[in-house]
Amino acid sequence: MTQNAANPKRYALILAGGSGQRFWPISRDAQPKQLLKLFGDKTLLELTIERLDGFVPRENILILTNKQQEASVRAIAKDLPAENIVAEPEKRDTAPAIALAVGWVVARDPMATMIVLPADHLIQNKAEFQRVLKNAAIAAEISGNLVTVGIKPTWACPSYGYVERGRKAGISGMDDLSAWEVARFREKPNPDLAEHFISQGNFLWNAGMFIWTIPAIFSELSRHCPALADFVSELRSSKDFNATVTRQFGKLPKLSIDYALMEKASRVLNIESTFDWDDVGNWTSVGRYLNHDSDGNQFNCAFSQQDAANNIIFSQTGQHIALIGVQDLIVVAAKDGLLVTDRARAETIKKLVDGLPQELR
């Protein structure tokens, strides 16, 4: 599929903010997960942009980031028009961020179809990813409803939000994929409740991917969050987009899109993904994609071991790393920091970062 085949009526918002705590010492506040080269020679942000090639024109891709990360994002996404990269004046959560993007799109095409994607997921099957998005766009355009993409759970994860599916929605024009009505969105459950969700068979992980037409999202914002709808209207008529964002963005309510809109919308549809997906939540997730030996060690660098097993070794220093008699460790070497922790405590790294000197955050 070539870039020329991209549909000019489609627009994409890539959410590329966030902090850099989970992948310390490689990540920093100004260099979070999506700006790291964890899987070869390209960042997750670059891979996200490339997955849209042939589906969304490059000039229709908007990247939303923050002031701290703006320079790095611009360097990575240098092929996009400069005005397609917008830095939020301050953190206001996903609902205001998406409203900003709706205003950006509506000024260009008030009848467009819009896709919202996180910048920090690993998806390797581009063709299947685009097939799902194409069908989601069809469902959104035919039904006039908001559409989400869900991930089939592989285990009872308590750190993801869940989508509970109801009855099947009859949408013509789709491939062999089906759209389902969302019964409700469920917050991150405790482990027992997550197990219950999985046993029901009609729960999917909420991947934070949304597809809708501009008329549909504006209608729902007007009904459920008029402050954000007013912001969209002001952006649409503004003669200086950036000045309006700077002046008004910090006044918007600090709300997630799930809470502000998705949980309240009149009808939301869901399509189950048929592509591979990993949200790369911590170093344990990265380890699955690294080189490995027969003892379960996972590594990206020159590495030797003696009686060492099930360790993750990641280095940016070029040094040869050797382990003797240790198991289940994460060892990460950066130019100005070294992390050694038990694999089971990968999720606690972000707490450690809070206590580090400012120059290492």
mmCIF file of C-alpha atoms in Angstrom:
data_model
loop_
_atom_site.group_PDB
_atom_site.id
_atom_site.type_symbol
_atom_site.label_atom_id
_atom_site.label_comp_id
_atom_site.label_asym_id
_atom_site.label_seq_id
_atom_site.Cartn_x
_atom_site.Cartn_y
_atom_site.Cartn_z
ATOM 1 C CA MET A 1 0.000 0.000 0.000
ATOM 2 C CA THR A 2 1.554 3.306 -1.011
ATOM 3 C CA GLN A 3 1.359 6.684 0.621
ATOM 4 C CA ASN A 4 -0.708 7.906 -2.353
ATOM 5 C CA ALA A 5 -3.523 5.527 -1.379
ATOM 6 C CA ALA A 6 -4.128 7.317 1.921
ATOM 7 C CA ASN A 7 -7.665 8.617 2.355
ATOM 8 C CA PRO A 8 -7.679 12.451 2.520
ATOM 9 C CA LYS A 9 -10.842 12.373 4.673
ATOM 10 C CA ARG A 10 -9.004 10.591 7.479
ATOM 11 C CA TYR A 11 -7.080 12.379 10.212
ATOM 12 C CA ALA A 12 -5.073 10.926 13.073
ATOM 13 C CA LEU A 13 -4.145 12.258 16.492
ATOM 14 C CA ILE A 14 -1.098 10.663 18.101
ATOM 15 C CA LEU A 15 -0.905 11.290 21.847
ATOM 16 C CA ALA A 16 2.794 11.619 22.651
ATOM 17 C CA GLY A 17 3.087 13.099 26.124
ATOM 18 C CA GLY A 18 3.582 11.319 29.423
ATOM 19 C CA SER A 19 6.505 10.956 31.793
ATOM 20 C CA GLY A 20 9.692 8.920 31.569
ATOM 21 C CA GLN A 21 9.670 7.028 34.836
ATOM 22 C CA ARG A 22 9.077 3.346 34.058
ATOM 23 C CA PHE A 23 12.158 2.960 31.865
ATOM 24 C CA TRP A 24 14.750 4.734 33.959
ATOM 25 C CA PRO A 25 17.709 5.124 33.520
ATOM 26 C CA ILE A 26 17.170 5.166 29.736
ATOM 27 C CA SER A 27 14.055 7.316 29.996
ATOM 28 C CA ARG A 28 13.750 10.784 31.503
ATOM 29 C CA ASP A 29 10.934 13.320 31.814
ATOM 30 C CA ALA A 30 12.051 14.840 28.515
ATOM 31 C CA GLN A 31 12.641 11.410 26.957
ATOM 32 C CA PRO A 32 9.733 9.074 27.802
ATOM 33 C CA LYS A 33 8.992 5.623 26.404
ATOM 34 C CA GLN A 34 7.695 6.716 22.990
ATOM 35 C CA LEU A 35 10.930 8.600 22.286
ATOM 36 C CA LEU A 36 13.204 5.642 23.078
ATOM 37 C CA LYS A 37 14.720 3.099 20.696
ATOM 38 C CA LEU A 38 13.754 0.016 22.663
ATOM 39 C CA PHE A 39 13.177 -2.237 19.642
ATOM 40 C CA GLY A 40 15.904 -1.604 17.111
ATOM 41 C CA ASP A 41 16.830 1.673 15.469
ATOM 42 C CA LYS A 42 13.431 3.417 15.578
ATOM 43 C CA THR A 43 11.484 4.977 18.408
ATOM 44 C CA LEU A 44 7.954 3.892 19.259
ATOM 45 C CA LEU A 45 6.715 7.267 17.976
ATOM 46 C CA GLU A 46 8.382 6.689 14.606
ATOM 47 C CA LEU A 47 6.825 3.231 14.401
ATOM 48 C CA THR A 48 3.396 4.676 15.232
ATOM 49 C CA ILE A 49 3.670 7.240 12.430
ATOM 50 C CA GLU A 50 4.883 4.599 9.956
ATOM 51 C CA ARG A 51 1.931 2.318 10.747
ATOM 52 C CA LEU A 52 -0.346 5.001 9.285
ATOM 53 C CA ASP A 53 1.499 5.160 5.948
ATOM 54 C CA GLY A 54 -0.953 4.576 3.125
ATOM 55 C CA PHE A 55 -3.920 4.945 5.465
ATOM 56 C CA VAL A 56 -3.738 8.552 6.712
ATOM 57 C CA PRO A 57 -1.895 11.224 4.695
ATOM 58 C CA ARG A 58 1.179 12.534 6.518
ATOM 59 C CA GLU A 59 -0.212 16.069 6.347
ATOM 60 C CA ASN A 60 -3.306 14.839 8.252
ATOM 61 C CA ILE A 61 -1.368 13.494 11.234
ATOM 62 C CA LEU A 62 -1.349 15.650 14.366
ATOM 63 C CA ILE A 63 1.057 14.876 17.213
ATOM 64 C CA LEU A 64 0.241 16.285 20.624
ATOM 65 C CA THR A 65 3.086 16.470 23.118
ATOM 66 C CA ASN A 66 4.297 18.825 25.877
ATOM 67 C CA LYS A 67 6.842 21.621 26.093
ATOM 68 C CA GLN A 68 9.483 19.415 27.717
ATOM 69 C CA GLN A 69 9.385 16.853 24.905
ATOM 70 C CA GLU A 70 8.548 19.105 21.956
ATOM 71 C CA ALA A 71 12.084 19.447 20.593
ATOM 72 C CA SER A 72 12.645 15.677 20.590
ATOM 73 C CA VAL A 73 9.260 15.019 18.963
ATOM 74 C CA ARG A 74 9.987 17.567 16.227
ATOM 75 C CA ALA A 75 13.366 15.950 15.546
ATOM 76 C CA ILE A 76 11.779 12.502 15.246
ATOM 77 C CA ALA A 77 8.750 13.634 13.203
ATOM 78 C CA LYS A 78 10.650 16.029 10.952
ATOM 79 C CA ASP A 79 8.770 14.780 7.878
ATOM 80 C CA LEU A 80 5.490 16.193 9.199
ATOM 81 C CA PRO A 81 4.547 19.829 8.654
ATOM 82 C CA ALA A 82 5.747 21.952 11.588
ATOM 83 C CA GLU A 83 2.198 23.029 12.439
ATOM 84 C CA ASN A 84 1.215 19.353 12.882
ATOM 85 C CA ILE A 85 3.150 19.120 16.128
ATOM 86 C CA VAL A 86 1.506 20.929 19.031
ATOM 87 C CA ALA A 87 2.817 21.174 22.579
ATOM 88 C CA GLU A 88 0.199 21.473 25.317
ATOM 89 C CA PRO A 89 0.816 24.564 27.447
ATOM 90 C CA GLU A 90 0.196 22.398 30.531
ATOM 91 C CA LYS A 91 -1.036 18.920 31.425
ATOM 92 C CA ARG A 92 -4.827 18.663 31.300
ATOM 93 C CA ASP A 93 -5.385 14.905 30.676
ATOM 94 C CA THR A 94 -6.782 13.232 27.563
ATOM 95 C CA ALA A 95 -10.203 14.914 27.189
ATOM 96 C CA PRO A 96 -8.830 18.456 26.654
ATOM 97 C CA ALA A 97 -6.042 17.013 24.495
ATOM 98 C CA ILE A 98 -8.563 15.311 22.233
ATOM 99 C CA ALA A 99 -10.749 18.431 22.129
ATOM 100 C CA LEU A 100 -7.707 20.392 20.965
ATOM 101 C CA ALA A 101 -7.186 17.862 18.170
ATOM 102 C CA VAL A 102 -10.877 17.959 17.194
ATOM 103 C CA GLY A 103 -10.553 21.735 16.839
ATOM 104 C CA TRP A 104 -7.441 21.280 14.699
ATOM 105 C CA VAL A 105 -9.220 18.804 12.408
ATOM 106 C CA VAL A 106 -12.563 20.624 12.182
ATOM 107 C CA ALA A 107 -10.830 23.747 10.875
ATOM 108 C CA ARG A 108 -9.541 21.630 7.981
ATOM 109 C CA ASP A 109 -12.489 19.313 7.303
ATOM 110 C CA PRO A 110 -15.636 19.442 9.473
ATOM 111 C CA MET A 111 -16.838 16.112 8.004
ATOM 112 C CA ALA A 112 -13.595 14.165 8.485
ATOM 113 C CA THR A 113 -13.089 10.846 10.234
ATOM 114 C CA MET A 114 -10.649 11.059 13.136
ATOM 115 C CA ILE A 115 -8.493 8.356 14.720
ATOM 116 C CA VAL A 116 -6.889 8.699 18.165
ATOM 117 C CA LEU A 117 -3.794 6.588 18.906
ATOM 118 C CA PRO A 118 -1.282 6.364 21.759
ATOM 119 C CA ALA A 119 2.336 6.841 20.644
ATOM 120 C CA ASP A 120 3.847 4.216 22.923
ATOM 121 C CA HIS A 121 2.327 0.872 21.878
ATOM 122 C CA LEU A 122 4.214 -1.823 19.979
ATOM 123 C CA ILE A 123 2.217 -3.211 17.030
ATOM 124 C CA GLN A 124 4.147 -5.134 14.399
ATOM 125 C CA ASN A 125 1.440 -6.283 11.964
ATOM 126 C CA LYS A 126 0.838 -3.071 10.038
ATOM 127 C CA ALA A 127 -1.508 -4.593 7.441
ATOM 128 C CA GLU A 128 -3.832 -6.073 10.052
ATOM 129 C CA PHE A 129 -3.679 -2.882 12.114
ATOM 130 C CA GLN A 130 -4.843 -0.865 9.104
ATOM 131 C CA ARG A 131 -7.573 -3.412 8.324
ATOM 132 C CA VAL A 132 -9.013 -2.996 11.817
ATOM 133 C CA LEU A 133 -8.841 0.799 11.589
ATOM 134 C CA LYS A 134 -10.499 0.739 8.147
ATOM 135 C CA ASN A 135 -13.398 -1.298 9.531
ATOM 136 C CA ALA A 136 -13.619 0.927 12.605
ATOM 137 C CA ALA A 137 -13.809 3.965 10.319
ATOM 138 C CA ILE A 138 -16.597 2.315 8.315
ATOM 139 C CA ALA A 139 -18.500 1.564 11.528
ATOM 140 C CA ALA A 140 -18.066 5.154 12.731
ATOM 141 C CA GLU A 141 -19.146 6.672 9.419
ATOM 142 C CA ILE A 142 -22.190 4.431 8.919
ATOM 143 C CA SER A 143 -23.469 4.430 12.506
ATOM 144 C CA GLY A 144 -22.572 7.972 13.549
ATOM 145 C CA ASN A 145 -21.320 6.511 16.842
ATOM 146 C CA LEU A 146 -18.014 6.645 18.664
ATOM 147 C CA VAL A 147 -15.918 3.505 18.099
ATOM 148 C CA THR A 148 -13.211 1.914 20.239
ATOM 149 C CA VAL A 149 -10.691 -0.829 19.521
ATOM 150 C CA GLY A 150 -10.400 -3.523 22.187
ATOM 151 C CA ILE A 151 -7.619 -6.033 22.824
ATOM 152 C CA LYS A 152 -8.453 -9.654 23.615
ATOM 153 C CA PRO A 153 -7.045 -10.271 27.120
ATOM 154 C CA THR A 154 -4.274 -12.831 27.450
ATOM 155 C CA TRP A 155 -4.323 -12.721 31.247
ATOM 156 C CA ALA A 156 -6.267 -11.087 34.081
ATOM 157 C CA CYS A 157 -4.309 -7.828 34.108
ATOM 158 C CA PRO A 158 -5.370 -5.478 36.946
ATOM 159 C CA SER A 159 -3.578 -2.431 35.511
ATOM 160 C CA TYR A 160 -5.688 -2.052 32.349
ATOM 161 C CA GLY A 161 -9.155 -0.623 31.919
ATOM 162 C CA TYR A 162 -11.714 -3.003 30.426
ATOM 163 C CA VAL A 163 -14.548 -2.734 27.918
ATOM 164 C CA GLU A 164 -17.639 -4.834 28.592
ATOM 165 C CA ARG A 165 -19.330 -5.723 25.319
ATOM 166 C CA GLY A 166 -23.079 -6.093 24.871
ATOM 167 C CA ARG A 167 -24.984 -7.126 21.790
ATOM 168 C CA LYS A 168 -23.694 -7.244 18.246
ATOM 169 C CA ALA A 169 -24.263 -4.121 16.150
ATOM 170 C CA GLY A 170 -25.340 -4.758 12.587
ATOM 171 C CA ILE A 171 -23.023 -2.591 10.477
ATOM 172 C CA SER A 172 -22.934 -3.232 6.732
ATOM 173 C CA GLY A 173 -19.835 -2.744 4.627
ATOM 174 C CA MET A 174 -17.315 -4.211 7.075
ATOM 175 C CA ASP A 175 -15.008 -7.157 6.317
ATOM 176 C CA ASP A 176 -15.283 -10.266 8.445
ATOM 177 C CA LEU A 177 -14.889 -8.111 11.553
ATOM 178 C CA SER A 178 -17.873 -7.254 13.734
ATOM 179 C CA ALA A 179 -18.812 -4.230 15.787
ATOM 180 C CA TRP A 180 -20.369 -4.691 19.223
ATOM 181 C CA GLU A 181 -22.204 -2.260 21.433
ATOM 182 C CA VAL A 182 -20.299 -1.287 24.576
ATOM 183 C CA ALA A 183 -22.321 -2.159 27.657
ATOM 184 C CA ARG A 184 -19.981 -0.160 29.877
ATOM 185 C CA PHE A 185 -16.388 0.812 30.517
ATOM 186 C CA ARG A 186 -14.821 -0.699 33.600
ATOM 187 C CA GLU A 187 -12.021 0.926 35.580
ATOM 188 C CA LYS A 188 -8.821 -0.927 36.462
ATOM 189 C CA PRO A 189 -10.045 -3.887 38.544
ATOM 190 C CA ASN A 190 -8.470 -5.674 41.482
ATOM 191 C CA PRO A 191 -6.935 -9.078 40.552
ATOM 192 C CA ASP A 192 -10.019 -11.079 41.599
ATOM 193 C CA LEU A 193 -12.372 -8.882 39.589
ATOM 194 C CA ALA A 194 -10.020 -9.065 36.604
ATOM 195 C CA GLU A 195 -10.223 -12.864 36.796
ATOM 196 C CA HIS A 196 -14.010 -12.588 36.841
ATOM 197 C CA PHE A 197 -13.959 -10.338 33.775
ATOM 198 C CA ILE A 198 -11.848 -12.825 31.849
ATOM 199 C CA SER A 199 -14.109 -15.726 32.779
ATOM 200 C CA GLN A 200 -17.141 -13.894 31.323
ATOM 201 C CA GLY A 201 -15.714 -13.909 27.796
ATOM 202 C CA ASN A 202 -17.159 -10.534 26.770
ATOM 203 C CA PHE A 203 -14.490 -8.235 28.228
ATOM 204 C CA LEU A 204 -11.620 -6.665 26.285
ATOM 205 C CA TRP A 205 -8.747 -4.474 27.344
ATOM 206 C CA ASN A 206 -9.322 -0.792 26.597
ATOM 207 C CA ALA A 207 -6.424 0.112 24.294
ATOM 208 C CA GLY A 208 -7.095 3.854 24.222
ATOM 209 C CA MET A 209 -7.721 3.808 20.460
ATOM 210 C CA PHE A 210 -10.778 5.752 19.299
ATOM 211 C CA ILE A 211 -12.379 6.359 15.907
ATOM 212 C CA TRP A 212 -15.214 8.798 15.181
ATOM 213 C CA THR A 213 -16.491 11.320 12.699
ATOM 214 C CA ILE A 214 -16.104 14.989 13.551
ATOM 215 C CA PRO A 215 -19.896 15.572 13.663
ATOM 216 C CA ALA A 216 -20.281 12.631 16.085
ATOM 217 C CA ILE A 217 -17.544 13.689 18.514
ATOM 218 C CA PHE A 218 -18.645 17.320 18.490
ATOM 219 C CA SER A 219 -22.242 16.316 19.173
ATOM 220 C CA GLU A 220 -21.216 14.160 22.138
ATOM 221 C CA LEU A 221 -18.908 16.864 23.517
ATOM 222 C CA SER A 222 -21.723 19.412 23.244
ATOM 223 C CA ARG A 223 -24.033 17.119 25.165
ATOM 224 C CA HIS A 224 -21.702 15.886 27.893
ATOM 225 C CA CYS A 225 -18.840 18.372 28.167
ATOM 226 C CA PRO A 226 -19.902 21.778 26.778
ATOM 227 C CA ALA A 227 -16.708 23.486 27.967
ATOM 228 C CA LEU A 228 -14.719 21.306 25.598
ATOM 229 C CA ALA A 229 -17.228 21.816 22.771
ATOM 230 C CA ASP A 230 -16.904 25.581 23.221
ATOM 231 C CA PHE A 231 -13.130 25.222 23.027
ATOM 232 C CA VAL A 232 -13.480 23.294 19.744
ATOM 233 C CA SER A 233 -15.737 26.017 18.328
ATOM 234 C CA GLU A 234 -13.277 28.717 19.321
ATOM 235 C CA LEU A 235 -10.399 26.849 17.683
ATOM 236 C CA ARG A 236 -12.410 26.389 14.513
ATOM 237 C CA SER A 237 -12.995 30.110 14.084
ATOM 238 C CA SER A 238 -9.601 31.233 15.435
ATOM 239 C CA LYS A 239 -7.238 33.135 13.175
ATOM 240 C CA ASP A 240 -4.297 32.148 15.409
ATOM 241 C CA PHE A 241 -4.625 28.523 16.508
ATOM 242 C CA ASN A 242 -1.558 28.465 18.770
ATOM 243 C CA ALA A 243 -2.483 31.720 20.501
ATOM 244 C CA THR A 244 -5.971 30.377 21.246
ATOM 245 C CA VAL A 245 -4.535 27.151 22.640
ATOM 246 C CA THR A 246 -2.111 29.085 24.838
ATOM 247 C CA ARG A 247 -4.857 31.349 26.132
ATOM 248 C CA GLN A 248 -7.616 28.795 26.737
ATOM 249 C CA PHE A 249 -6.124 25.331 27.245
ATOM 250 C CA GLY A 250 -5.182 25.784 30.895
ATOM 251 C CA LYS A 251 -8.768 26.788 31.720
ATOM 252 C CA LEU A 252 -10.213 23.472 30.558
ATOM 253 C CA PRO A 253 -11.358 20.792 33.030
ATOM 254 C CA LYS A 254 -8.734 18.173 33.817
ATOM 255 C CA LEU A 255 -10.547 15.005 32.722
ATOM 256 C CA SER A 256 -9.775 11.734 30.968
ATOM 257 C CA ILE A 257 -11.680 11.060 27.748
ATOM 258 C CA ASP A 258 -13.135 7.882 29.256
ATOM 259 C CA TYR A 259 -14.630 9.728 32.215
ATOM 260 C CA ALA A 260 -15.584 12.908 30.355
ATOM 261 C CA LEU A 261 -17.183 11.276 27.353
ATOM 262 C CA MET A 262 -16.857 7.575 26.563
ATOM 263 C CA GLU A 263 -18.692 6.429 29.703
ATOM 264 C CA LYS A 264 -21.516 8.916 29.029
ATOM 265 C CA ALA A 265 -21.924 8.778 25.241
ATOM 266 C CA SER A 266 -25.305 7.648 23.961
ATOM 267 C CA ARG A 267 -23.910 4.639 22.069
ATOM 268 C CA VAL A 268 -20.335 3.413 21.723
ATOM 269 C CA LEU A 269 -19.228 0.568 19.476
ATOM 270 C CA ASN A 270 -16.265 -1.735 19.934
ATOM 271 C CA ILE A 271 -14.189 -3.746 17.472
ATOM 272 C CA GLU A 272 -11.819 -6.451 18.677
ATOM 273 C CA SER A 273 -8.286 -6.123 17.351
ATOM 274 C CA THR A 274 -6.835 -8.861 15.180
ATOM 275 C CA PHE A 275 -3.308 -7.453 15.316
ATOM 276 C CA ASP A 276 -0.533 -8.072 17.819
ATOM 277 C CA TRP A 277 -0.378 -5.512 20.620
ATOM 278 C CA ASP A 278 1.855 -4.685 23.551
ATOM 279 C CA ASP A 279 1.610 -1.530 25.627
ATOM 280 C CA VAL A 280 5.234 -2.090 26.740
ATOM 281 C CA GLY A 281 4.448 -1.235 30.335
ATOM 282 C CA ASN A 282 7.870 -1.903 31.878
ATOM 283 C CA TRP A 283 11.265 -3.545 31.359
ATOM 284 C CA THR A 284 9.721 -7.010 31.626
ATOM 285 C CA SER A 285 7.673 -6.247 28.510
ATOM 286 C CA VAL A 286 10.784 -5.094 26.627
ATOM 287 C CA GLY A 287 12.609 -8.288 27.563
ATOM 288 C CA ARG A 288 10.246 -10.400 25.491
ATOM 289 C CA TYR A 289 11.576 -8.807 22.296
ATOM 290 C CA LEU A 290 15.316 -8.989 23.056
ATOM 291 C CA ASN A 291 17.885 -11.651 22.201
ATOM 292 C CA HIS A 292 17.803 -14.579 24.606
ATOM 293 C CA ASP A 293 19.889 -17.568 25.639
ATOM 294 C CA SER A 294 18.963 -21.055 26.798
ATOM 295 C CA ASP A 295 18.910 -19.932 30.433
ATOM 296 C CA GLY A 296 16.187 -17.366 29.837
ATOM 297 C CA ASN A 297 18.434 -14.311 29.913
ATOM 298 C CA GLN A 298 17.207 -11.524 27.612
ATOM 299 C CA PHE A 299 19.709 -8.946 26.352
ATOM 300 C CA ASN A 300 20.431 -6.267 23.745
ATOM 301 C CA CYS A 301 24.215 -6.004 24.167
ATOM 302 C CA ALA A 302 27.440 -7.983 24.408
ATOM 303 C CA PHE A 303 26.726 -10.318 27.327
ATOM 304 C CA SER A 304 28.321 -13.232 29.144
ATOM 305 C CA GLN A 305 26.979 -15.246 32.049
ATOM 306 C CA GLN A 306 27.895 -18.009 34.443
ATOM 307 C CA ASP A 307 25.107 -19.710 36.390
ATOM 308 C CA ALA A 308 22.819 -16.745 35.703
ATOM 309 C CA ALA A 309 19.232 -17.172 34.560
ATOM 310 C CA ASN A 310 16.075 -15.230 33.687
ATOM 311 C CA ASN A 311 17.761 -11.817 33.739
ATOM 312 C CA ILE A 312 17.040 -8.792 31.513
ATOM 313 C CA ILE A 313 20.121 -6.876 30.388
ATOM 314 C CA PHE A 314 19.748 -3.645 28.403
ATOM 315 C CA SER A 315 22.630 -1.274 27.743
ATOM 316 C CA GLN A 316 23.331 1.925 25.838
ATOM 317 C CA THR A 317 26.955 2.185 26.933
ATOM 318 C CA GLY A 318 28.683 -0.273 24.592
ATOM 319 C CA GLN A 319 30.208 -2.106 27.551
ATOM 320 C CA HIS A 320 30.326 -5.887 27.796
ATOM 321 C CA ILE A 321 28.127 -6.973 30.687
ATOM 322 C CA ALA A 322 28.745 -10.205 32.617
ATOM 323 C CA LEU A 323 26.571 -11.799 35.307
ATOM 324 C CA ILE A 324 27.550 -14.595 37.702
ATOM 325 C CA GLY A 325 25.214 -16.571 39.941
ATOM 326 C CA VAL A 326 22.223 -14.232 39.808
ATOM 327 C CA GLN A 327 18.646 -14.819 38.734
ATOM 328 C CA ASP A 328 15.598 -12.751 37.918
ATOM 329 C CA LEU A 329 17.336 -9.368 37.727
ATOM 330 C CA ILE A 330 16.824 -6.341 35.514
ATOM 331 C CA VAL A 331 20.126 -4.629 34.708
ATOM 332 C CA VAL A 332 19.931 -1.421 32.664
ATOM 333 C CA ALA A 333 22.977 0.680 31.873
ATOM 334 C CA ALA A 334 22.800 4.261 30.580
ATOM 335 C CA LYS A 335 25.647 6.731 30.218
ATOM 336 C CA ASP A 336 24.832 8.434 33.506
ATOM 337 C CA GLY A 337 22.884 5.822 35.436
ATOM 338 C CA LEU A 338 22.768 2.123 36.282
ATOM 339 C CA LEU A 339 19.704 0.226 37.451
ATOM 340 C CA VAL A 340 19.779 -3.182 39.139
ATOM 341 C CA THR A 341 16.496 -4.537 40.443
ATOM 342 C CA ASP A 342 14.559 -7.739 40.917
ATOM 343 C CA ARG A 343 12.305 -8.490 37.928
ATOM 344 C CA ALA A 344 9.321 -8.742 40.230
ATOM 345 C CA ARG A 345 9.772 -5.086 41.194
ATOM 346 C CA ALA A 346 9.761 -3.619 37.683
ATOM 347 C CA GLU A 347 6.592 -1.659 38.470
ATOM 348 C CA THR A 348 8.228 0.120 41.428
ATOM 349 C CA ILE A 349 10.909 1.844 39.328
ATOM 350 C CA LYS A 350 8.694 4.902 38.871
ATOM 351 C CA LYS A 351 8.585 5.346 42.668
ATOM 352 C CA LEU A 352 12.379 5.259 42.780
ATOM 353 C CA VAL A 353 12.602 8.009 40.171
ATOM 354 C CA ASP A 354 10.680 10.428 42.394
ATOM 355 C CA GLY A 355 13.558 10.363 44.875
ATOM 356 C CA LEU A 356 16.383 10.817 42.383
ATOM 357 C CA PRO A 357 18.335 14.059 41.877
ATOM 358 C CA GLN A 358 16.531 16.350 39.447
ATOM 359 C CA GLU A 359 19.232 16.017 36.798
ATOM 360 C CA LEU A 360 18.587 12.252 36.614
ATOM 361 C CA ARG A 361 14.811 12.462 36.247
#
